[in-house]
Tab-separated table of C-alpha atoms and ligand atoms in Angstrom:
chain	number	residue	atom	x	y	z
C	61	UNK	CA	-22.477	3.415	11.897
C	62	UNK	CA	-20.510	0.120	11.477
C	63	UNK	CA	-17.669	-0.728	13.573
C	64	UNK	CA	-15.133	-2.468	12.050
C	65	UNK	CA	-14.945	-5.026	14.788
C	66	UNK	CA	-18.383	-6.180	13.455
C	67	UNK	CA	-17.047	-6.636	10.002
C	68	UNK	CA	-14.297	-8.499	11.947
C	69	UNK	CA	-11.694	-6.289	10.902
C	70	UNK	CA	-8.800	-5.059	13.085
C	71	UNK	CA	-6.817	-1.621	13.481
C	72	UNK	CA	-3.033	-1.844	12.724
C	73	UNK	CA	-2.229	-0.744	16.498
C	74	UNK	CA	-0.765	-4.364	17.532
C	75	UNK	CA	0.061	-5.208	14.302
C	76	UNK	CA	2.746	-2.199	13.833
C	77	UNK	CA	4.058	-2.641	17.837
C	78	UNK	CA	4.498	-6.257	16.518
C	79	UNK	CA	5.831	-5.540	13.589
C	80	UNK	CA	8.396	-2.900	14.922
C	81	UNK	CA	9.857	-5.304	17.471
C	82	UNK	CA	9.784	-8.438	14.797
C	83	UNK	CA	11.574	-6.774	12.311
C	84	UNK	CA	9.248	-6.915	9.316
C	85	UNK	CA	6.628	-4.932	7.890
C	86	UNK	CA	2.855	-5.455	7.216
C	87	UNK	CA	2.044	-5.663	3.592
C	88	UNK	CA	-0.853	-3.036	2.562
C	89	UNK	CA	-1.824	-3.786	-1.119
C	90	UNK	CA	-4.194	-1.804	-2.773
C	91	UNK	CA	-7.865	-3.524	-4.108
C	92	UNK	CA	-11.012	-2.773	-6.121
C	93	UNK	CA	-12.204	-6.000	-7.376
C	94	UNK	CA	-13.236	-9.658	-6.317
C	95	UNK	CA	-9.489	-11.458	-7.877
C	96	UNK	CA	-6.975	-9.090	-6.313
C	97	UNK	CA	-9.318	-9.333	-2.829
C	98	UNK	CA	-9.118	-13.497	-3.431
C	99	UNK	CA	-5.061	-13.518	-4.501
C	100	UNK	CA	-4.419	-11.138	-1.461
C	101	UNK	CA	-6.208	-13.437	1.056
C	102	UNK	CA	-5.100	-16.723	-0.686
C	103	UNK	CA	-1.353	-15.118	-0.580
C	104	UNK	CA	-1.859	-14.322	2.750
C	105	UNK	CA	-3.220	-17.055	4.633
C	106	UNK	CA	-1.046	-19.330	2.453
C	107	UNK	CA	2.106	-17.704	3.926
C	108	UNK	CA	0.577	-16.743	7.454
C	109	UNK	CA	0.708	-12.833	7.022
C	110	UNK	CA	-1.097	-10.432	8.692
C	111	UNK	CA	-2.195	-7.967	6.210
C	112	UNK	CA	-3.911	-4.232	5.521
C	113	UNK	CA	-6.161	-3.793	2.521
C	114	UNK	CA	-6.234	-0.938	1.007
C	115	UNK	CA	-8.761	1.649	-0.642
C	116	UNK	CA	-7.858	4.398	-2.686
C	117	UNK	CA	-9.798	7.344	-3.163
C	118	UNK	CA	-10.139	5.907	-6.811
C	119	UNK	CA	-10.960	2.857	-5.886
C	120	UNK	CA	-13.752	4.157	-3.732
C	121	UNK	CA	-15.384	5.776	-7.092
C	122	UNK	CA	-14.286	2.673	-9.334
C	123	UNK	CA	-16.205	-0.240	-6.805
C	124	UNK	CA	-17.827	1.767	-4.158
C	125	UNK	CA	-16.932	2.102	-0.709
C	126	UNK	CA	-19.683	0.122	0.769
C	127	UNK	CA	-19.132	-2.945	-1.818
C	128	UNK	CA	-15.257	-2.453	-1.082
C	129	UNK	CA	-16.176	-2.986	2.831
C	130	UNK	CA	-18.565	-5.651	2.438
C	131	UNK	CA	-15.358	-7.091	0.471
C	132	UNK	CA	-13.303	-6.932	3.027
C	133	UNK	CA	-16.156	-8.729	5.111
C	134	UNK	CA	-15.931	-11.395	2.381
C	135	UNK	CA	-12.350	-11.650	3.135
C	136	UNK	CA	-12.104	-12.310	6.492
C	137	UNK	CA	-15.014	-15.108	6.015
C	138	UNK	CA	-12.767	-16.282	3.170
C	139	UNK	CA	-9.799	-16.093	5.334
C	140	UNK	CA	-11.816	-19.023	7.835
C	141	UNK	CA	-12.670	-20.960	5.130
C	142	UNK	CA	-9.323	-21.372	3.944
C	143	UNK	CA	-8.077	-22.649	7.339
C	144	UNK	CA	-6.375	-19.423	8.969
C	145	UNK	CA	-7.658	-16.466	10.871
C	146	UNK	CA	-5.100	-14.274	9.951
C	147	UNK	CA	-5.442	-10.318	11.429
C	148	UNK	CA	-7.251	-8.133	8.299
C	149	UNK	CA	-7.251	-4.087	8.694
C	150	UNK	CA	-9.307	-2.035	6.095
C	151	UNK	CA	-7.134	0.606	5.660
C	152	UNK	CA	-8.226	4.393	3.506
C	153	UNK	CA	-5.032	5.371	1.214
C	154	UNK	CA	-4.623	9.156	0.973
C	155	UNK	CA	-7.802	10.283	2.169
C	156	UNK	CA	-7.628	14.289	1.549
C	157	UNK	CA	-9.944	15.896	3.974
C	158	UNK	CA	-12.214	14.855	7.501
C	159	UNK	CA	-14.983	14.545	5.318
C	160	UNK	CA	-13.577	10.797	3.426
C	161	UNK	CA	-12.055	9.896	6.674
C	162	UNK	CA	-15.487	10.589	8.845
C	163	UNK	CA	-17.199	8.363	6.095
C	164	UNK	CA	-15.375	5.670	5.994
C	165	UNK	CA	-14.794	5.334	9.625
C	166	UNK	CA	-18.370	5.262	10.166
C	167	UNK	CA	-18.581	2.322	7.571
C	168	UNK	CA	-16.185	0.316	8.920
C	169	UNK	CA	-12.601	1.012	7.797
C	170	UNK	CA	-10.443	0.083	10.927
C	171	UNK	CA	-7.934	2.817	9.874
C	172	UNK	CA	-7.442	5.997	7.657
C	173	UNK	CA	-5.015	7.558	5.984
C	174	UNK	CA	-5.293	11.598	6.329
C	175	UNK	CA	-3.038	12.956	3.455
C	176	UNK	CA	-2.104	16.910	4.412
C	177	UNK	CA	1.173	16.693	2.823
C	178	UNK	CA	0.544	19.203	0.006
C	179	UNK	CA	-0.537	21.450	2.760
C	180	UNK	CA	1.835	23.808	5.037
C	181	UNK	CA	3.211	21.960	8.047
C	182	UNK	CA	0.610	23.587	10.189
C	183	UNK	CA	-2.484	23.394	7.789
C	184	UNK	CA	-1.160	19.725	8.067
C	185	UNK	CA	-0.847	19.469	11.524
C	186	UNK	CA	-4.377	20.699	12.210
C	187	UNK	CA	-6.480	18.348	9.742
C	188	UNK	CA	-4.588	15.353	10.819
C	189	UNK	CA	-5.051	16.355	14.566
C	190	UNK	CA	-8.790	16.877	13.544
C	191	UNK	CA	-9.294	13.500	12.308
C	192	UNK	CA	-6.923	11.454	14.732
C	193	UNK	CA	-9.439	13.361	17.516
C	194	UNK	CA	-12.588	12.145	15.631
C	195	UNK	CA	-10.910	8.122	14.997
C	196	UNK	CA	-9.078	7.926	18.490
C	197	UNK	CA	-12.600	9.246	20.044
C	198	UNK	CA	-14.976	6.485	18.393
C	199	UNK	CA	-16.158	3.312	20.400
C	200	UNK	CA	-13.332	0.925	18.833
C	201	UNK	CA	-10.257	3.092	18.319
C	202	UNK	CA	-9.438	3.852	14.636
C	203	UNK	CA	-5.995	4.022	13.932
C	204	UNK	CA	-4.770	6.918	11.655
C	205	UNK	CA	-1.817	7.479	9.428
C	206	UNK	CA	-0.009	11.140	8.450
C	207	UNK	CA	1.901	11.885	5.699
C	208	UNK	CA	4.792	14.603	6.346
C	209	UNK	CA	6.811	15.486	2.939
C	210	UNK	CA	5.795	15.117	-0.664
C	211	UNK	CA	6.551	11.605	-2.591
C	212	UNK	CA	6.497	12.375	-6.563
C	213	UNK	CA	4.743	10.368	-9.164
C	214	UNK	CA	1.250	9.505	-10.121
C	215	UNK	CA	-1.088	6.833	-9.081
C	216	UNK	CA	-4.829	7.515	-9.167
C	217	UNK	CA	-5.932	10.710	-7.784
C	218	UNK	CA	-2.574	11.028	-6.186
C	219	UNK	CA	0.254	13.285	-7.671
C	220	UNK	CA	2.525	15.816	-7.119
C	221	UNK	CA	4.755	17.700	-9.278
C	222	UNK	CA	8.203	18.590	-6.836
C	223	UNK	CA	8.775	15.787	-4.659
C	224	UNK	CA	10.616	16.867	-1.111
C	225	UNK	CA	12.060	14.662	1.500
C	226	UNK	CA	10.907	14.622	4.861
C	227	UNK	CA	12.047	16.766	7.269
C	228	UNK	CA	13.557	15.252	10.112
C	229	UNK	CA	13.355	17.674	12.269
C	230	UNK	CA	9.402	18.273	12.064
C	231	UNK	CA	8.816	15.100	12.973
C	232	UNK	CA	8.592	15.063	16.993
C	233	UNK	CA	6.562	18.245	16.748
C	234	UNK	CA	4.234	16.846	13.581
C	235	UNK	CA	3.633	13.011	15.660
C	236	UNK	CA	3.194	15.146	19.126
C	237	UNK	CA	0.427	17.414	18.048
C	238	UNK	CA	-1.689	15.441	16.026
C	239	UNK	CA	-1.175	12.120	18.164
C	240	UNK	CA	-1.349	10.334	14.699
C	241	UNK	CA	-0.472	6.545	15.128
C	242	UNK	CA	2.017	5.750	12.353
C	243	UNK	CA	3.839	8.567	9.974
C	244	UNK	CA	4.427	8.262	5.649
C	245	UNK	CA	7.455	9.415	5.381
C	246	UNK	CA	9.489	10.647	1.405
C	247	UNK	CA	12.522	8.949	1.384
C	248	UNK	CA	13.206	8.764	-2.219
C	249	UNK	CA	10.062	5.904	-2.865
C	250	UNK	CA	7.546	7.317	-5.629
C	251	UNK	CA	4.098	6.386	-7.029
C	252	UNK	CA	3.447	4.531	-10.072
C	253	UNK	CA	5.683	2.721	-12.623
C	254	UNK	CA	7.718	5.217	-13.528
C	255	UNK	CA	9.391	5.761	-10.130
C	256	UNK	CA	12.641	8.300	-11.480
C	257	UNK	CA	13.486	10.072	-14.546
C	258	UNK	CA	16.376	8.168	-17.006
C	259	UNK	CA	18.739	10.806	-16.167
C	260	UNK	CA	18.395	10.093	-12.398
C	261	UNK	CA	19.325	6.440	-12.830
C	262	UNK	CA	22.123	4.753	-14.486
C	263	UNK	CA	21.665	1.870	-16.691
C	264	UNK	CA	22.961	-1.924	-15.908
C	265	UNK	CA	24.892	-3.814	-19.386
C	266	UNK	CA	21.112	-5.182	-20.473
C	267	UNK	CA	20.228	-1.389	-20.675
C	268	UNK	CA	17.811	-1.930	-17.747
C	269	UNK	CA	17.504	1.404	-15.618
C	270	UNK	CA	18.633	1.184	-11.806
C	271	UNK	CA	17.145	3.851	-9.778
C	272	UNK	CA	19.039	6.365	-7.094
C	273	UNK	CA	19.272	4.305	-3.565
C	274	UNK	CA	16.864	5.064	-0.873
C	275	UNK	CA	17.668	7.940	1.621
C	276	UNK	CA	18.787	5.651	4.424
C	277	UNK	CA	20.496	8.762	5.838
C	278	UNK	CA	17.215	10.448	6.584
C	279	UNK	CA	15.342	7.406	7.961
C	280	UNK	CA	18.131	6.589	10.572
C	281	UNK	CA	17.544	10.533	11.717
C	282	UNK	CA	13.876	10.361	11.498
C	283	UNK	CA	14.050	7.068	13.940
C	284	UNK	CA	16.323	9.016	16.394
C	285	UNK	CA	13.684	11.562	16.539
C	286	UNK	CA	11.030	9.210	17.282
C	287	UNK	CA	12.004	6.045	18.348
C	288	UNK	CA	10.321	2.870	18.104
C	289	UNK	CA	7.299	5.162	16.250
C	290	UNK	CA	5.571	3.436	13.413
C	291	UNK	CA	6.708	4.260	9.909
C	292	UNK	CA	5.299	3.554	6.079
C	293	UNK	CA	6.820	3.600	2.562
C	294	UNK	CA	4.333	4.873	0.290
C	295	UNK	CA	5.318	4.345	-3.493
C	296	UNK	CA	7.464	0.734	-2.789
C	297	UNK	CA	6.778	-1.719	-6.032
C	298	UNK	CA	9.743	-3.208	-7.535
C	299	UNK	CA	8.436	-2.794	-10.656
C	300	UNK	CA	9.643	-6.613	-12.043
C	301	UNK	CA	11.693	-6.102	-15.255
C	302	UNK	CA	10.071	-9.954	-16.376
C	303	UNK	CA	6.278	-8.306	-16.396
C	304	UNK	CA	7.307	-5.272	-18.266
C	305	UNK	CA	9.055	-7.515	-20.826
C	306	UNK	CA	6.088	-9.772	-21.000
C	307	UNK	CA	3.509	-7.105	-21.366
C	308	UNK	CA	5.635	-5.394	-24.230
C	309	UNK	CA	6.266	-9.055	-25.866
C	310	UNK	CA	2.382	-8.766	-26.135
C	311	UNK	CA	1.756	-5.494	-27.560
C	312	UNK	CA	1.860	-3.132	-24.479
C	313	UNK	CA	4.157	-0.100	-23.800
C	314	UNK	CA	5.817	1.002	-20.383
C	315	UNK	CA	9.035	2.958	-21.857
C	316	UNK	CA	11.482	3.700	-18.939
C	317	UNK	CA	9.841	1.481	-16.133
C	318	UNK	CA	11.922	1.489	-13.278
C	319	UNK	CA	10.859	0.743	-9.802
C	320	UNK	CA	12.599	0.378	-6.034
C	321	UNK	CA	14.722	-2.929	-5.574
C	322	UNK	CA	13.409	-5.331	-3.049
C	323	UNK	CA	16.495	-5.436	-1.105
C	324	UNK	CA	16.199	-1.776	-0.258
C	325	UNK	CA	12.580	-2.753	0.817
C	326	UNK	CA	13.955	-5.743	2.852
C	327	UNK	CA	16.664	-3.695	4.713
C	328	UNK	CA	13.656	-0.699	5.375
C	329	UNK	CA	11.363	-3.317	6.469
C	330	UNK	CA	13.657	-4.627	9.331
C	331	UNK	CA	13.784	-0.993	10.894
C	332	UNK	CA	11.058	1.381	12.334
C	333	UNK	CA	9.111	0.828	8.930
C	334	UNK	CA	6.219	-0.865	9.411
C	335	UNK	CA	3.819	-0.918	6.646
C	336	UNK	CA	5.083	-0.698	3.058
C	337	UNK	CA	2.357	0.293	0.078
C	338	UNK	CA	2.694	-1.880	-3.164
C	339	UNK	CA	0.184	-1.413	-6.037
C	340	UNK	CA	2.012	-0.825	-9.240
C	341	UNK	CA	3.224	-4.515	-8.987
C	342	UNK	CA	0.179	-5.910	-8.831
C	343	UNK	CA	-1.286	-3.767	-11.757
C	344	UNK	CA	1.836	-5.306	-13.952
C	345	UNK	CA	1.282	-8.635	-13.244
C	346	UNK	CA	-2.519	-8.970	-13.526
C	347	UNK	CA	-1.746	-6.877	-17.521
C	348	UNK	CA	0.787	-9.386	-17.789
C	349	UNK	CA	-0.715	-12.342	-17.595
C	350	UNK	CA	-4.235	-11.148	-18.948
C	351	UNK	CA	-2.420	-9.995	-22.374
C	352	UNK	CA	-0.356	-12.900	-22.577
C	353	UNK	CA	-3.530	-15.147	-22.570
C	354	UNK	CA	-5.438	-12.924	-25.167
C	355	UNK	CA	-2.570	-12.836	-27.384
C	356	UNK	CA	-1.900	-16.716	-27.135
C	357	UNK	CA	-5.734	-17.421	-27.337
C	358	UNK	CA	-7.115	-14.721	-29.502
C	359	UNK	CA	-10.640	-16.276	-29.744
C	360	UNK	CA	-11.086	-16.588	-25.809
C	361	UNK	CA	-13.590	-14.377	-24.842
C	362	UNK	CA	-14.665	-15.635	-21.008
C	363	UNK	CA	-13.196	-13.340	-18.791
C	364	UNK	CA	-12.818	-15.813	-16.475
C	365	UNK	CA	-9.925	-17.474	-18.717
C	366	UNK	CA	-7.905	-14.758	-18.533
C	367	UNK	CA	-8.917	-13.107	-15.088
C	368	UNK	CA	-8.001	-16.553	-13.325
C	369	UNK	CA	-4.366	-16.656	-14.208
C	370	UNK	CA	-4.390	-13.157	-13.427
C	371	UNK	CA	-5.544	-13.822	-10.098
C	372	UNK	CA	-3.047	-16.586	-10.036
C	373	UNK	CA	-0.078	-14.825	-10.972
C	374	UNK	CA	-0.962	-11.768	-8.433
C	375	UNK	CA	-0.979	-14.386	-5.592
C	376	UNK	CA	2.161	-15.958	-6.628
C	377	UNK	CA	3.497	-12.450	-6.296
C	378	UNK	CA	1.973	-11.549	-2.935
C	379	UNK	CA	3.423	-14.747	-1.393
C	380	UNK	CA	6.910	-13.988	-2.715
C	381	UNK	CA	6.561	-10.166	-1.277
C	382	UNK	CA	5.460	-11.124	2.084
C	383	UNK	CA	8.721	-13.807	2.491
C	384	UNK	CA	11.067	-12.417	0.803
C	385	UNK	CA	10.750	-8.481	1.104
C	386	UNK	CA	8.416	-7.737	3.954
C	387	UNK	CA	9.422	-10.491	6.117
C	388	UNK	CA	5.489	-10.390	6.874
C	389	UNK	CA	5.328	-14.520	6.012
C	390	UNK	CA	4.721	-16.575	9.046
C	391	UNK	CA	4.071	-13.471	11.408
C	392	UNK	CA	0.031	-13.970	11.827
J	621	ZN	ZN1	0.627	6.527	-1.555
């Protein structure tokens, strides 16, 4: 058993109370190798943001949940080096039963994420109580985040075919019950690249697809329910229309791309939302710039060359999120 104070990790309790009455949200980007752990870091502690990596269940089988944790060691050392202690939490994305969340707890992950959502509200209600008793109960409280409603898209082991919204009114009764610390909510956010269908969007005078708004409407209710209660976007990349162009300019293909606009993300991030999940993003700008560099130099064949601009690009990215759409920059 490692705790994660020894990897010198932190939970996300103070960081969500701080980010609730701050007005900003904590960035959570997904990882499973050495460049996106060293752009997240360098983005970061560049821009003074606290921030929560994050390990998919794919990732786990990709890199291996005890390299991924001694990672995330790395990256708090790496954090010193580069001249700022900013807070780190090691964070489990849609863990699906007590068994992934026991594990990695007793590795060192400072929080889980216990993903009932396909189940029935009370199916849900009694794994997620199971494994807040089993986090909340260990020497250094891990915090624990439940999903209630069903986001659509894919990404990694994650998908569902009929997307719902949540439920406003199951809220109290779901956060009450399980005494989970922060709540995933499906407010019209969606996994992967392809975040709605064509025919759900309408099209701007470049032909460039602009996707339904967020459900504000159900937010607002879901903070009256619960106020001042932590809450995450699952499913928020943007989605940049200047990555998809440059990976097609180099021989890729993402047909019908569309993702959430950061301005929707700003405006969530200023209310009871408190973490927001971006992936896809990252994915699109590492392809980017790694296809643009093969194409340009076809007889490069150091990874290095092409991974560091990836890297470089991802950072640039990260840094722009946490000022200009989380409001995260300046907040460690
Ligand atoms: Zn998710």
């Amino acid at each position: 058993m490692t705790s994660y104070k020894e990897l010198g990790l932190v939970n996300t309790k103070d960081l969500f109370k701080k980010a609730i009455s701050g007005g900003y949200a904590i960035p959570a980007y997904n990882f499973n190798n050495m460049e996106q752990m060293q752009a997240i870091i360098q983005a970061c502690v560049e821009t003074k943001s606290p921030v929560i990596l994050q390990v998919s269940s794919g990732a786990r089988k990709y890199a291996n949940q005890n390299i991924l944790r001694n990672m995330a060691r790395g990256a708090v050392e790496y954090a010193n080096e580069l001249g700022y202690n900013i807070p780190i939490a090691l964070h489990l994305d849609h863990g699906d039963s007590f068994e992934i969340c026991k594990d990695c707890i007793e590795s060192g992950f400072s929080s889980v994420m216990i993903d009932g959502s396909h189940l029935s509200f009370e199916e849900n209600i009694a794994l997620t109580k199971k494994v807040c008793d089993f986090a909340h109960a260990q020497k250094d409280y891990i915090t624990v985040e439940g999903e209630l409603g069903v986001l659509a898209g894919v990404e990694d082991d994650v998908s569902a075919e009929h997307s719902h919204y949540t439920e406003p009114s199951e809220v109290i009764e779901f956060v009450g019950k399980t005494k989970v610390d922060s709540l995933a909510i499906s407010i019209g956010t969606s996994h992967g690249r392809t975040k709605f269908k064509p025919e759900q969007c309408t099209r701007d005078a470049n032909g460039i697809l602009i996707p339904p708004p967020l459900r504000f409407d159900i937010l607002e209710e879901i903070e009256k329910q619960i106020p001042g209660f932590p809450i995450v976007l699952h499913g928020s990349s943007s989605v940049p229309v200047e990555y998809v162009q440059i990976i097609e300019k180099f021989g890729g293909k993402l047909s019908d791309s569309v993702g959430i606009p950061e301005e929707q993300l700003r405006k969530a991030a200023k209310s009871a939302v408190c973490k927001i999940n971006i992936d896809s993003d990252g994915r699109l700008a590492m392809t980017a710039m790694i296809r643009k560099v093969l194409a340009e130099k076809p007889d490069e064949f150091d990874p290095r060359k092409y991974f560091a601009p990836a890297r470089d690009e991802l950072k640039k990215l990260y840094a722009h999120k946490n000022q200009n759409v989380l409001g995260s920059a300046g907040q460690a």
